[in-house]
Coordinates of C-alpha atoms in Angstrom, one line a residue:
Chain A
X181 CA -1.4 -22.5 -19.1
X182 CA -4.1 -20.8 -17.1
X183 CA -5.7 -18.1 -19.2
X184 CA -6.8 -14.8 -17.7
X185 CA -8.1 -12.9 -20.7
X186 CA -9.4 -15.7 -22.9
X187 CA -11.4 -18.9 -22.6
X188 CA -10.5 -22.1 -24.5
X189 CA -13.0 -24.9 -24.8
X190 CA -12.5 -28.2 -26.6
X191 CA -15.5 -30.4 -27.2
X192 CA -16.5 -32.9 -30.0
X193 CA -13.5 -31.9 -32.2
X194 CA -14.5 -28.2 -32.0
X195 CA -12.2 -25.7 -30.2
X196 CA -13.8 -22.5 -29.2
X197 CA -11.5 -19.6 -28.3
X198 CA -13.4 -16.7 -26.6
X199 CA -11.7 -13.3 -26.2
X200 CA -12.6 -12.6 -22.6
X201 CA -12.1 -8.9 -21.6
X202 CA -15.8 -7.9 -22.1
X203 CA -15.4 -4.8 -19.9
X204 CA -12.9 -3.5 -22.6
X205 CA -15.0 -4.9 -25.5
X206 CA -12.3 -7.6 -25.8
X207 CA -9.6 -5.1 -26.8
X208 CA -6.2 -6.7 -27.2
X209 CA -3.6 -5.9 -24.6
X210 CA -0.3 -7.2 -23.3
X211 CA -0.6 -10.7 -21.8
X212 CA -3.9 -11.3 -23.7
X213 CA -1.9 -11.3 -27.0
X214 CA 0.4 -13.9 -25.6
X215 CA -2.5 -16.0 -24.4
X216 CA -4.2 -15.9 -27.8
X217 CA -1.0 -17.0 -29.4
X218 CA -0.5 -19.8 -27.0
X219 CA -4.1 -21.0 -27.4
X220 CA -3.7 -21.0 -31.2
X221 CA -0.5 -23.1 -30.8
X222 CA -2.4 -25.5 -28.5
X223 CA -5.2 -26.0 -31.0
X224 CA -2.7 -26.3 -33.8
X225 CA -0.8 -29.2 -32.1
X226 CA -4.0 -31.0 -30.9
X227 CA -4.8 -33.5 -33.7
X228 CA -8.2 -34.1 -32.2
X229 CA -9.3 -30.6 -33.1
X230 CA -11.0 -30.3 -36.4
X231 CA -12.6 -26.8 -36.4
X232 CA -11.8 -23.6 -34.5
X233 CA -14.5 -21.1 -33.6
X234 CA -13.3 -17.6 -32.5
X235 CA -15.6 -15.2 -30.7
X236 CA -15.9 -12.6 -28.0
X237 CA -17.4 -12.5 -24.6
X238 CA -20.1 -10.0 -23.9
X239 CA -21.5 -7.6 -26.6
X240 CA -18.4 -7.1 -28.7
X241 CA -16.3 -9.4 -30.9
X242 CA -13.1 -7.4 -30.5
X243 CA -12.7 -3.6 -30.5
X244 CA -9.0 -3.8 -31.6
X245 CA -5.9 -2.7 -29.9
X246 CA -6.3 -1.3 -26.4
X247 CA -5.5 2.4 -26.6
X248 CA -6.6 3.2 -23.1
X249 CA -3.0 3.4 -22.0
X250 CA -0.9 1.6 -19.5
X251 CA 1.8 -1.0 -19.8
X252 CA 1.5 -3.5 -22.6
X253 CA -1.2 -1.6 -24.4
X254 CA -1.0 -0.2 -27.9
X255 CA -1.0 3.3 -26.4
X256 CA 2.4 2.7 -25.0
X257 CA 3.7 2.5 -28.5
X258 CA 2.7 6.1 -29.0
X259 CA 5.9 7.1 -27.2
X260 CA 8.2 8.5 -29.8
X261 CA 11.2 7.5 -27.8
X262 CA 11.1 4.0 -29.1
X263 CA 13.2 3.2 -32.2
X264 CA 11.5 2.1 -35.4
X265 CA 13.4 -1.2 -35.4
X266 CA 12.2 -2.0 -31.9
X267 CA 8.7 -1.0 -32.8
X268 CA 8.7 -3.0 -35.9
X269 CA 9.8 -6.1 -33.9
X270 CA 7.0 -5.5 -31.4
X271 CA 4.3 -5.0 -34.1
X272 CA 5.5 -8.1 -35.9
X273 CA 5.5 -10.2 -32.8
X274 CA 1.8 -9.3 -32.2
X275 CA 0.8 -9.8 -35.8
X276 CA 2.6 -13.0 -36.4
X277 CA 1.7 -14.5 -33.0
X278 CA -2.0 -13.9 -33.6
X279 CA -3.1 -13.1 -37.1
X280 CA -0.5 -15.1 -39.0
X281 CA -0.7 -18.2 -36.8
X282 CA -4.5 -18.0 -36.9
X283 CA -4.5 -17.8 -40.7
X284 CA -1.9 -20.6 -40.9
X285 CA -4.0 -22.9 -38.7
X286 CA -4.5 -26.0 -40.8
X287 CA -8.1 -26.6 -39.6
X288 CA -11.1 -24.6 -40.8
X289 CA -11.8 -21.5 -38.7
X290 CA -15.0 -19.7 -38.2
X291 CA -15.4 -16.2 -36.6
X292 CA -18.6 -16.0 -34.7
X293 CA -19.1 -12.2 -34.9
X294 CA -21.3 -11.4 -32.0
X295 CA -20.8 -7.7 -32.1
X296 CA -18.3 -5.0 -33.2
X297 CA -15.1 -6.1 -34.9
X298 CA -12.9 -3.1 -35.3
X299 CA -9.3 -2.5 -36.1
X300 CA -7.2 -5.5 -35.1
X301 CA -10.6 -7.1 -34.3
X302 CA -11.6 -6.8 -37.9
X303 CA -8.2 -8.2 -39.0
X304 CA -8.7 -11.2 -36.8
X305 CA -12.2 -11.9 -38.0
X306 CA -10.8 -11.7 -41.6
X307 CA -8.0 -14.1 -40.7
X308 CA -10.6 -16.7 -40.1
X309 CA -11.9 -18.7 -43.2
X310 CA -15.5 -17.9 -42.6
X311 CA -17.6 -15.4 -40.6
X312 CA -21.1 -15.9 -39.2
X313 CA -22.8 -12.8 -37.7
X314 CA -26.0 -11.5 -36.3
X315 CA -27.8 -8.2 -36.4
X316 CA -25.3 -6.8 -33.9
X317 CA -22.2 -7.5 -36.1
X318 CA -20.4 -4.3 -37.1
X319 CA -17.1 -3.9 -38.9
X320 CA -14.7 -1.0 -39.0
X321 CA -11.1 -0.4 -40.2
X322 CA -10.5 1.6 -37.1
X323 CA -6.7 1.8 -37.7
X324 CA -7.4 4.8 -40.0
X325 CA -9.0 6.7 -37.2
X326 CA -5.8 6.3 -35.2
X327 CA -3.5 7.5 -38.0
X328 CA -2.3 4.0 -38.5
X329 CA -2.2 1.4 -41.2
X330 CA -3.8 -2.1 -40.9
X331 CA -1.0 -4.0 -39.2
X332 CA -2.7 -7.3 -38.9
X333 CA -3.5 -7.5 -42.6
X334 CA -6.9 -6.0 -43.6
X335 CA -5.2 -4.6 -46.7
X336 CA -4.4 -8.2 -47.7
X337 CA -7.7 -9.9 -46.8
X338 CA -10.3 -7.4 -47.7
X339 CA -9.7 -6.9 -51.4
X340 CA -9.7 -10.7 -51.8
X341 CA -13.2 -10.8 -50.2
X342 CA -14.9 -7.6 -51.5
X343 CA -12.8 -6.4 -54.5
X344 CA -10.3 -3.6 -54.5
X345 CA -12.8 -0.7 -55.0
X346 CA -14.9 -1.5 -51.9
X347 CA -11.8 -2.4 -49.8
X348 CA -10.2 0.9 -50.7
X349 CA -13.3 2.8 -49.6
X350 CA -13.7 1.0 -46.3
X351 CA -10.0 1.4 -45.5
X352 CA -9.7 5.1 -46.5
X353 CA -13.0 6.2 -44.9
X354 CA -12.9 4.0 -41.8
X355 CA -16.7 3.9 -42.0
X356 CA -18.8 1.4 -40.1
X357 CA -20.2 -1.6 -42.1
X358 CA -23.4 -2.9 -40.5
X359 CA -24.5 -6.5 -40.5
X360 CA -26.8 -6.2 -43.5
X361 CA -24.1 -4.5 -45.7
X362 CA -21.5 -7.0 -44.5
X363 CA -23.7 -9.8 -45.6
X364 CA -24.3 -8.2 -49.0
X365 CA -20.6 -7.6 -49.4
X366 CA -19.9 -11.2 -48.4
X367 CA -17.8 -10.2 -45.4
X368 CA -20.3 -12.3 -43.5
X369 CA -21.0 -15.7 -45.0
X370 CA -24.3 -15.8 -43.1
X371 CA -26.3 -13.5 -40.8
X372 CA -28.7 -15.1 -38.2
X373 CA -30.7 -13.7 -35.3
X374 CA -28.5 -13.1 -32.2
X375 CA -30.4 -15.6 -30.2
X376 CA -29.5 -18.3 -32.8
X377 CA -25.9 -17.2 -33.4
X378 CA -24.3 -19.8 -31.1
X379 CA -26.5 -22.7 -32.2
X380 CA -26.1 -21.8 -36.0
X381 CA -22.3 -21.5 -35.6
X382 CA -22.1 -24.7 -33.7
X383 CA -24.2 -26.4 -36.4
X384 CA -21.8 -25.3 -39.1
X385 CA -18.8 -26.2 -37.0
X386 CA -20.3 -29.6 -36.3
X387 CA -21.0 -30.2 -40.0
X388 CA -17.4 -29.4 -40.8
X389 CA -16.1 -31.4 -37.9
X390 CA -17.9 -34.5 -39.4
X391 CA -15.9 -34.0 -42.6
X392 CA -12.7 -35.7 -43.7
X393 CA -10.2 -33.8 -41.6
X394 CA -7.1 -34.5 -43.7
X395 CA -8.8 -33.6 -46.9
X396 CA -10.2 -30.4 -45.4
X397 CA -6.7 -29.3 -44.1
X398 CA -5.2 -29.9 -47.6
X399 CA -8.1 -28.1 -49.3
X400 CA -7.7 -25.1 -47.0
X401 CA -4.0 -25.0 -47.7
X402 CA -4.6 -25.1 -51.4
X403 CA -7.2 -22.4 -51.3
X404 CA -4.8 -19.8 -49.8
X405 CA -1.7 -21.0 -51.7
X406 CA -3.8 -21.1 -54.9
X407 CA -4.3 -17.3 -54.6
X408 CA -0.6 -16.9 -55.0
X409 CA 0.3 -19.3 -57.8
X410 CA -0.8 -19.9 -61.4
X411 CA -3.2 -22.8 -62.2
X412 CA -0.4 -25.1 -63.4
X413 CA 1.5 -24.9 -60.1
X414 CA -1.8 -25.2 -58.1
X415 CA -2.6 -28.4 -60.0
X416 CA 0.8 -29.8 -59.2
X417 CA 0.3 -29.1 -55.5
X418 CA -3.2 -30.7 -55.7
X419 CA -1.9 -33.8 -57.4
X420 CA 0.5 -34.3 -54.6
X421 CA -2.2 -33.7 -52.0
X422 CA -4.6 -36.1 -53.7
X423 CA -2.0 -38.9 -53.8
X424 CA -1.6 -38.5 -50.0
X425 CA -5.4 -38.6 -49.5
X426 CA -5.9 -41.7 -51.6
X427 CA -3.8 -43.5 -49.0
X428 CA -6.0 -42.5 -46.1
X429 CA -8.4 -44.7 -44.1
X430 CA -10.9 -41.9 -44.5
X431 CA -10.8 -42.3 -48.3
X432 CA -11.5 -46.0 -47.9
X433 CA -14.3 -45.3 -45.5
X434 CA -15.9 -42.8 -47.8
X435 CA -15.9 -45.2 -50.7
X436 CA -17.4 -48.0 -48.5
X437 CA -20.0 -45.6 -47.1
X438 CA -21.0 -44.6 -50.7
X439 CA -21.4 -48.2 -51.7
X440 CA -23.3 -49.1 -48.6
X441 CA -25.5 -46.1 -49.0
X442 CA -24.7 -44.7 -45.5
X443 CA -23.1 -41.7 -43.9
X444 CA -19.3 -42.0 -43.7
X445 CA -17.6 -41.8 -40.3
X446 CA -14.3 -40.0 -40.7
X447 CA -11.5 -40.6 -38.2
X448 CA -8.9 -38.1 -39.5
X449 CA -6.3 -40.7 -40.6
Chain B
X240 CA 1.4 25.0 -67.2
X241 CA -1.7 26.3 -68.9
X242 CA -4.0 23.4 -69.6
X243 CA -6.4 23.5 -72.6
X244 CA -8.1 20.1 -72.4
X245 CA -8.3 19.6 -68.7
X246 CA -9.6 21.7 -65.8
X247 CA -7.6 21.4 -62.5
X248 CA -9.1 22.8 -59.3
X249 CA -7.6 22.4 -55.8
X250 CA -9.8 23.2 -52.9
X251 CA -9.8 22.1 -49.2
X252 CA -7.1 19.5 -49.9
X253 CA -9.1 17.9 -52.8
X254 CA -7.8 18.1 -56.3
X255 CA -10.4 17.7 -59.0
X256 CA -9.3 16.9 -62.5
X257 CA -12.0 17.3 -65.2
X258 CA -11.4 15.9 -68.7
X259 CA -12.5 18.8 -70.8
X260 CA -13.3 17.9 -74.4
X261 CA -17.1 17.7 -73.9
X262 CA -17.9 17.9 -77.7
X263 CA -15.9 14.6 -78.1
X264 CA -17.3 13.1 -74.9
X265 CA -13.8 13.8 -73.5
X266 CA -12.2 11.4 -75.9
X267 CA -8.4 11.1 -75.4
X268 CA -6.3 12.7 -78.1
X269 CA -2.6 13.5 -78.1
X270 CA -3.1 16.9 -76.3
X271 CA -5.3 15.5 -73.6
X272 CA -3.0 12.6 -73.1
X273 CA 0.0 15.0 -72.9
X274 CA -1.7 17.2 -70.3
X275 CA -2.8 14.3 -68.1
X276 CA 0.7 12.9 -68.3
X277 CA 2.0 16.1 -66.9
X278 CA -0.8 16.9 -64.4
X279 CA -1.1 13.5 -62.7
X280 CA 2.4 13.2 -61.3
X281 CA 2.2 16.8 -60.1
X282 CA -0.8 15.9 -57.9
X283 CA 1.4 13.3 -56.2
X284 CA 4.1 15.8 -55.4
X285 CA 1.7 18.3 -53.7
X286 CA 1.5 17.5 -50.0
X287 CA -1.7 19.6 -49.8
X288 CA -3.5 17.2 -52.1
X289 CA -5.0 14.5 -49.8
X290 CA -7.7 13.2 -52.2
X291 CA -8.2 13.3 -56.0
X292 CA -11.4 13.3 -58.0
X293 CA -11.4 12.5 -61.7
X294 CA -14.4 13.4 -63.8
X295 CA -15.6 14.5 -67.3
X296 CA -17.1 17.7 -68.5
X297 CA -20.5 17.5 -70.1
X298 CA -22.5 14.3 -70.4
X299 CA -19.7 11.8 -70.8
X300 CA -17.0 10.7 -68.4
X301 CA -14.6 9.6 -71.1
X302 CA -15.4 7.8 -74.4
X303 CA -11.9 6.4 -74.9
X304 CA -9.3 7.1 -77.6
X305 CA -10.3 9.7 -80.1
X306 CA -10.4 7.8 -83.4
X307 CA -12.4 10.3 -85.4
X308 CA -9.6 10.5 -87.8
X309 CA -9.2 14.3 -88.1
X310 CA -6.3 16.5 -87.1
X311 CA -7.5 16.6 -83.5
X312 CA -7.6 12.8 -83.0
X313 CA -5.2 10.0 -82.2
X314 CA -5.0 9.2 -85.9
X315 CA -3.5 12.6 -86.7
X316 CA -0.4 12.3 -88.8
X317 CA -0.5 8.6 -88.8
X318 CA -0.7 6.4 -91.9
X319 CA -1.6 2.9 -90.7
X320 CA -0.2 1.4 -93.8
X321 CA 3.3 2.6 -93.2
X322 CA 3.4 2.6 -89.4
X323 CA 6.0 0.3 -87.9
X324 CA 4.7 -2.0 -85.2
X325 CA 7.4 -0.8 -82.8
X326 CA 6.1 2.8 -83.3
X327 CA 2.6 1.7 -82.5
X328 CA 3.7 -0.1 -79.4
X329 CA 5.4 3.0 -78.1
X330 CA 2.4 5.2 -78.9
X331 CA 0.2 2.8 -76.9
X332 CA 2.7 2.7 -74.0
X333 CA 2.7 6.5 -74.1
X334 CA -0.9 6.7 -73.0
X335 CA -1.3 3.5 -71.0
X336 CA 1.7 4.3 -68.9
X337 CA 1.4 8.1 -69.0
X338 CA -2.3 8.1 -68.0
X339 CA -3.6 4.8 -66.7
X340 CA -0.5 3.6 -64.9
X341 CA 0.4 7.0 -63.5
X342 CA -3.1 7.4 -62.2
X343 CA -3.3 4.0 -60.7
X344 CA 0.0 4.4 -58.9
X345 CA -0.6 7.9 -57.7
X346 CA 0.1 7.8 -54.0
X347 CA -3.1 9.6 -53.0
X348 CA -6.6 8.0 -52.8
X349 CA -8.5 8.6 -56.1
X350 CA -12.2 8.7 -56.9
X351 CA -13.7 8.5 -60.3
X352 CA -16.8 10.6 -60.4
X353 CA -18.5 8.8 -63.3
X354 CA -21.0 11.3 -64.7
X355 CA -21.7 9.4 -67.9
X356 CA -20.2 6.9 -70.4
X357 CA -16.8 5.4 -69.6
X358 CA -15.7 3.4 -72.6
X359 CA -12.4 1.8 -73.8
X360 CA -9.5 3.8 -72.5
X361 CA -12.1 5.9 -70.6
X362 CA -13.2 2.7 -68.7
X363 CA -9.5 2.1 -68.0
X364 CA -9.2 5.6 -66.5
X365 CA -12.2 4.9 -64.2
X366 CA -10.7 1.6 -63.2
X367 CA -7.3 3.1 -62.5
X368 CA -9.0 5.1 -59.7
X369 CA -9.3 3.4 -56.3
X370 CA -13.1 4.0 -56.0
X371 CA -16.0 5.0 -58.3
X372 CA -19.1 7.0 -57.6
X373 CA -21.6 7.2 -60.4
X374 CA -24.8 8.8 -61.4
X375 CA -27.7 7.0 -63.1
X376 CA -26.1 7.9 -66.4
X377 CA -22.8 6.1 -65.7
X378 CA -22.2 3.3 -68.2
X379 CA -19.2 1.1 -68.9
X380 CA -18.1 -0.8 -71.9
X381 CA -14.9 -2.5 -73.0
X382 CA -14.9 -0.6 -76.3
X383 CA -11.7 -2.3 -77.5
X384 CA -13.5 -5.6 -78.1
X385 CA -15.9 -3.8 -80.5
X386 CA -12.8 -2.5 -82.4
X387 CA -11.3 -6.0 -82.7
X388 CA -8.4 -5.2 -80.4
X389 CA -7.3 -5.9 -76.8
X390 CA -8.0 -3.6 -73.9
X391 CA -4.6 -2.1 -73.6
X392 CA -5.1 0.3 -70.7
X393 CA -5.3 -2.2 -67.8
X394 CA -8.9 -3.5 -67.8
X395 CA -7.7 -7.1 -67.9
X396 CA -5.7 -6.5 -64.7
X397 CA -7.9 -4.2 -62.8
X398 CA -11.5 -5.4 -63.6
X399 CA -11.2 -8.9 -62.2
X400 CA -9.8 -7.6 -59.0
X401 CA -12.8 -5.3 -58.6
X402 CA -15.7 -7.4 -59.8
X403 CA -14.3 -11.0 -60.0
X404 CA -13.1 -13.1 -63.0
X405 CA -16.5 -14.3 -64.3
X406 CA -18.1 -10.9 -64.7
X407 CA -14.9 -9.3 -65.9
X408 CA -14.4 -11.9 -68.7
X409 CA -18.0 -11.5 -69.7
X410 CA -17.7 -7.8 -70.2
X411 CA -14.4 -8.2 -72.0
X412 CA -15.6 -11.0 -74.3
X413 CA -19.0 -9.4 -75.2
X414 CA -18.1 -5.7 -75.3
X415 CA -21.6 -5.0 -73.9
X416 CA -22.6 -2.0 -71.8
X417 CA -23.0 -2.3 -68.1
X418 CA -25.4 0.3 -66.7
X419 CA -25.2 2.1 -63.4
X420 CA -27.6 -0.2 -61.5
X421 CA -25.7 -3.3 -62.5
X422 CA -22.4 -1.6 -61.9
X423 CA -23.4 -0.8 -58.3
X424 CA -24.7 -4.3 -57.7
X425 CA -21.4 -5.9 -58.7
X426 CA -19.2 -3.5 -56.9
X427 CA -17.9 -1.7 -60.0
X428 CA -19.5 1.5 -58.6
X429 CA -19.0 1.9 -54.9
X430 CA -22.2 4.0 -54.9
X431 CA -24.8 5.1 -57.5
X432 CA -26.6 8.4 -56.8
X433 CA -29.0 10.7 -58.5
X434 CA -27.5 12.9 -61.1
X435 CA -28.2 16.0 -59.1
X436 CA -26.4 14.5 -56.1
X437 CA -23.3 13.2 -57.9
X438 CA -21.0 16.1 -57.2
X439 CA -22.1 16.5 -53.6
X440 CA -21.9 12.8 -52.8
X441 CA -18.5 12.4 -54.4
X442 CA -17.1 15.5 -52.7
X443 CA -18.4 14.3 -49.4
X444 CA -16.5 11.0 -49.8
X445 CA -13.4 12.9 -51.0
X446 CA -13.7 15.2 -48.0
X447 CA -13.9 12.4 -45.5
X448 CA -10.8 11.0 -47.0
X449 CA -9.0 14.4 -47.3
X450 CA -9.6 14.8 -43.5
X451 CA -8.0 11.4 -42.8
X452 CA -4.5 10.5 -41.7
X453 CA -3.0 10.9 -45.2
X454 CA 0.4 9.3 -44.5
X455 CA -1.3 6.1 -43.2
X456 CA -3.8 6.2 -46.2
X457 CA -0.9 6.5 -48.7
X458 CA 0.6 3.4 -47.1
X459 CA -2.7 1.6 -47.2
X460 CA -3.1 2.3 -50.9
X461 CA 0.4 1.0 -51.6
X462 CA 0.0 -2.1 -49.5
X463 CA -3.5 -2.9 -50.9
X464 CA -2.2 -3.1 -54.4
X465 CA 1.1 -4.6 -53.6
X466 CA -0.6 -7.1 -51.4
X467 CA -2.5 -8.5 -54.3
X468 CA 0.8 -10.0 -55.5
X469 CA 2.2 -11.0 -52.2
X470 CA 1.6 -13.7 -49.8
X471 CA 0.3 -13.0 -46.3
X472 CA 3.5 -13.3 -44.2
X473 CA 5.4 -11.0 -46.6
X474 CA 2.5 -8.5 -46.4
X475 CA 2.7 -8.6 -42.6
X476 CA 6.4 -7.8 -42.8
X477 CA 5.8 -4.8 -45.0
X478 CA 3.0 -3.7 -42.7
X479 CA 5.1 -3.9 -39.6
X480 CA 7.8 -1.7 -41.2
X481 CA 5.1 0.8 -42.4
X482 CA 3.5 0.9 -39.0
X483 CA 6.6 1.1 -36.9
X484 CA 8.9 3.1 -39.2
X485 CA 6.4 5.6 -40.6
X486 CA 2.8 5.6 -39.4
X487 CA 3.6 5.5 -35.7
X488 CA 6.1 8.4 -36.2
X489 CA 3.5 10.8 -37.6
X490 CA 2.0 13.8 -35.9
X491 CA -1.4 12.4 -36.9
X492 CA -0.8 9.3 -34.8
X493 CA 0.0 11.4 -31.8
X494 CA -3.1 13.5 -32.4
X495 CA -5.3 10.4 -32.7
X496 CA -3.9 9.0 -29.4
X497 CA -4.6 12.3 -27.7
X498 CA -8.0 12.7 -29.2
X499 CA -8.9 9.2 -28.0
X500 CA -7.9 10.0 -24.5
X501 CA -9.6 13.4 -24.5
X502 CA -12.8 11.7 -26.0
X503 CA -13.0 14.0 -29.0
X504 CA -12.7 13.7 -32.8
X505 CA -9.1 13.7 -34.1
X506 CA -8.0 16.5 -36.4
X507 CA -5.6 15.0 -38.9
X508 CA -3.2 17.3 -40.8
X509 CA -1.9 14.7 -43.1
X510 CA 1.7 14.5 -41.7

């Protein structure tokens, strides 16, 4: 599929998905949503990919839904003539196609937050496992300013990151969180100078890409599932995952490398 | 209803509830519990109330259950030797459900303005609010532990979700005080301000929220707490229904869309 509003690069087991409507601060609109969904599907079914980096072209990460108007934009939803059921279906298709499929991606994901992440843009950054930012990173629950609720899941992600009290404040006030506060609140894992953002993110992605892919996929799954179940159930899942991993070439390789006092070379099988 | 142990003020879409037994550091006795049990649900029914502030009169926020033992206290008319466990259980449920649960599930954003000590049930009341703004005098303690009993008002459920398991368990196990500085550092206080600024800062936060799209904010509050017990796909289903069925049908959404196009600030009415 030829993409018009995004860029997808695959290199050294790392997939980089760049939102590419810089003139609109990478606001989500119409066909762009479908392209993002397709790109995520592509990465999901490519067993060679071990890490996904998500970022934005230009000075913004993603300013959210496009409210400027016109066909396929969020503003078209403002028409009261559409029935709630129809609207719900439209909202679900956006959210599930992007946020849910992003969060469900089995490989580790990193949001490289080069600038403002607002509204759906904040949701998408949160749907990634980790976030690296720079001094230009800014976050805002912009949905509130539009009289809306956080349809892509900030109400689910944010309390789990920053606690209920802070999440409630950020959602209710829609205030801007700058990079420094985001780091302190642990919304950002790391903050680096903007000139180093790409190289630092690549370094992290490369480090992860060198890891045991199957073990990392199962660990990721168990992190999120573990939030929902008690420890007993989590341990049962983990025992099953471990028994799979004991049978992998990568486990054998790791054991050999340890004995031979060298770095393991993981193949993902 | 004429309240004797609380002050209730409503101004500019903000309702302020002040626990008013300053001589007892606003300790909860049957009368205060009864008045809160009545007042809290009423706040949820008033569409003009778009933010709620809870605070304490005098130098304490709330020192917990009033166990002084006299006619004014929780112990009034009780003989522990003859009290049936089932009666005790129902008395406890009376204040934990009537005050803490009612406050936590109120469908309006709530802010605890922590002017002083918040201990035991008083700590639970502060935790039952969505956010906490405190002065340098704010102090928190799981008083129940020092009395050899369990925190019955919800600390065990709310505190880990606000400051994480490790710190929550430490406070519960040790019954130690946490001062305002530490509270701000760990996220128990959203903000710590000078005593002289506490009212102004809290009201400014309340005002920002009271000017917000109240319908969307009520849904956000509901979804945030429900979402803690829900997986992500289920949350997204809920959110799609809230968005399409309710939020996008509000006047405030229309106003926000117009304001965006006209490049001005939206004026939300809360409907």
